[in-house]
Amino acid sequence: RRVHGESNSLSVMADSALGNSEDMFASETGAISETPNSTEESLRSRVIDHPSDFSTWTQLITTVESQNDIEKIRAVYADFLGQFPLCFGYWKKYAEHEHRHGDFQRATEVFEQAVKAAWHDCHIWMHYAANAASKSEDPGDVRKIFERAIEAIGYDFNSHMVWDKYIEFEKSRGEIMRVTSLFCRVLVIPVGHILRYQEEFRKWIDQYPFDQLVSASEIARITTLMPPNPNGKPWSDEDKKKKWAEEIDTQSQSAIQITSERRSYEQRIKRPYFHFKPLDDAQLTNWRQYLNFEEAYQPRDTSRVIKLYERCLIPCCNYVEFWIRYAHFLAEESIDKACELLIRASSGPVKRNPDVLLALATFYEAKGDLESARETLEQALSWAPLMAEAIVRKANFENRHKGYDAAVAVFEQALTTTSGDSRAHGMILVHYSRLIRPKDRQLSLKMLETAAEVFPESAQVWIEWFTLVRNEGPGISKIRPIFEKATAPDSSLCESGKYALWVAYLDEVGRSETDVTYEWRLQRQFIKNFPNGRSGSERQDSKKRRQADANTEPQTKKARAVEAPEQPKVQTAPVVQPATPDQWSQYATAAGYSAAAGYSAAPYTGYPTGYYPAYYGQYYQGYTAPS
């Protein structure tokens, strides 16, 4: 029954491991379980206008499937999976449609497309192998697919889903030695279920004599490792099997240790598969920490790091930061590979994302391909013409390779392009002023003054202007108007930006102002504006930290804390120590501003409908401003 019934067994296992993935998506959209109200033509029109609208796609698929027209089914699945190639459940459904219409070859072709689209997805390989095992009449062909799966994902933490099916396939055919060989292979790989395999292996070898488990050559090898028998008799096969099993157990200890070190990260991965909804912060943080761990692990196993990145890019495929981080890792050994990865990203999950193109341009420039770098920067600007970082990158690139005049031309054109966007226009003025500062300091100052008028909400604009004037010499006469304008009650500058300017201004007053009364009045006002010497956002963060700490304290400790009377706080003015001009960056950091903080722009509109990860809203994350 097992020989002829493996198809049912494997199909049940496949459905169980699938976890009804199509239903997971349907539960989010309500498309699979309900009859859509829209007509097929209406749904098609909507997906043409909004190709990233997952809900409409699932409704269209359901509508087409109800007609049982295989040509229409093929067309809608091809279009849908071209847009969402990582939806393993839909690849499986597509192949099942081909099976129902009696076309095994087409079903195989569907799975080949699937593994090509997501080579490192365990689920897709699992379903491909299970399909072959249940439908193919040639065990050799089935084994080839299993071996390809092992090559692709066999070393992944979750690869048990393929190993289990491979072992079950060989068991169903009565291939005792092949099953034993598979156990020996998986027991030296750090898969998540290694302890289960170890237990199953022990039970398996207890069922058969040694000469049925391994080849004659393996028995001969083990015999040569056996010490002389004290009784002077030849060792029995059971003794040899015990020695062999101990050797396998010893070899598996390293894999068990590696698995143990990674288990905490793996257990925090709640969604290892693709979903159109964004991941929560805890999941993203876990992936970052896991990658940090794997990259820092000594001795580093580059292939393991690469496989982890590829796994990460399945649930995190819509997050640019992981693509760019992966590219930087690959660039340590090959810039060409980094470029290939970013080309793959820009033509796939994060297509039309300017951040990817900016990173790609950097790698092109690093390897000396200036034309490709220039074309890539121009393409990024065509996608996001108001993106300040892209403009600045292009200007700096031209300044490095064509000179000052070429950079000026980029900035001049950008001032015209961004004239209707105060945010972008203000930041372009800041960077343009930096370029011309060595040649015309007064024009640079004028640009910063204009930037403050155009984009008064930006702390960076005020900081840049304040710092440049402040560095012209001691005294507060020139910086006082800037300070008073930026920190006025009706100023649109955020509180943390005002805080940074207050700290810097108090520092300058303490260093150069002889009127102590003025300094005292300022300090008193500072205390009123910023109790405890912190901005409102910092106080809020501190409050949240205290609440979090309180929630984790033992109950007895919290009880004692409540009983203790609160002591009155004596508030004093901050002691402001003189600072060097170079310390200005510290004030910006205190306010939460980096050189790139002022570049925050509205979310890029080219992403999937309803999907705006936090990363995409920060076009300028990781950007180092020109000096």
PDB file of C-alpha atoms in Angstrom, residues 317 320 323 339-358 360 364 376 379 383:
ATOM      1  CA  CYS A 317      11.593  41.673  -0.701  1.00  0.00           C
ATOM      2  CA  VAL A 320      15.134  48.381  -0.083  1.00  0.00           C
ATOM      3  CA  TRP A 323      18.749  44.684  -1.013  1.00  0.00           C
ATOM      4  CA  CYS A 339      25.584  45.271  -9.483  1.00  0.00           C
ATOM      5  CA  GLU A 340      23.813  42.120 -10.671  1.00  0.00           C
ATOM      6  CA  LEU A 341      21.849  41.953  -7.437  1.00  0.00           C
ATOM      7  CA  LEU A 342      20.707  45.577  -7.661  1.00  0.00           C
ATOM      8  CA  ILE A 343      19.726  45.150 -11.299  1.00  0.00           C
ATOM      9  CA  ARG A 344      17.655  42.171 -10.176  1.00  0.00           C
ATOM     10  CA  ALA A 345      16.077  44.334  -7.463  1.00  0.00           C
ATOM     11  CA  SER A 346      15.320  47.258  -9.778  1.00  0.00           C
ATOM     12  CA  SER A 347      13.609  44.997 -12.289  1.00  0.00           C
ATOM     13  CA  GLY A 348      11.680  43.001  -9.700  1.00  0.00           C
ATOM     14  CA  PRO A 349      10.254  43.543  -6.211  1.00  0.00           C
ATOM     15  CA  VAL A 350      11.475  47.120  -5.762  1.00  0.00           C
ATOM     16  CA  LYS A 351      11.337  48.246  -9.363  1.00  0.00           C
ATOM     17  CA  ARG A 352      11.217  51.977  -9.995  1.00  0.00           C
ATOM     18  CA  ASN A 353      12.775  52.638  -6.613  1.00  0.00           C
ATOM     19  CA  PRO A 354      15.360  55.444  -6.867  1.00  0.00           C
ATOM     20  CA  ASP A 355      17.288  54.306  -3.777  1.00  0.00           C
ATOM     21  CA  VAL A 356      18.249  51.105  -5.550  1.00  0.00           C
ATOM     22  CA  LEU A 357      19.499  53.052  -8.558  1.00  0.00           C
ATOM     23  CA  LEU A 358      21.551  55.398  -6.386  1.00  0.00           C
ATOM     24  CA  LEU A 360      23.800  50.828  -8.208  1.00  0.00           C
ATOM     25  CA  TYR A 364      29.265  51.362 -11.173  1.00  0.00           C
ATOM     26  CA  THR A 376      21.754  55.222 -13.661  1.00  0.00           C
ATOM     27  CA  GLN A 379      17.298  57.294 -14.530  1.00  0.00           C
ATOM     28  CA  TRP A 383      11.771  58.456 -11.569  1.00  0.00           C
TER      29      TRP A 383
END
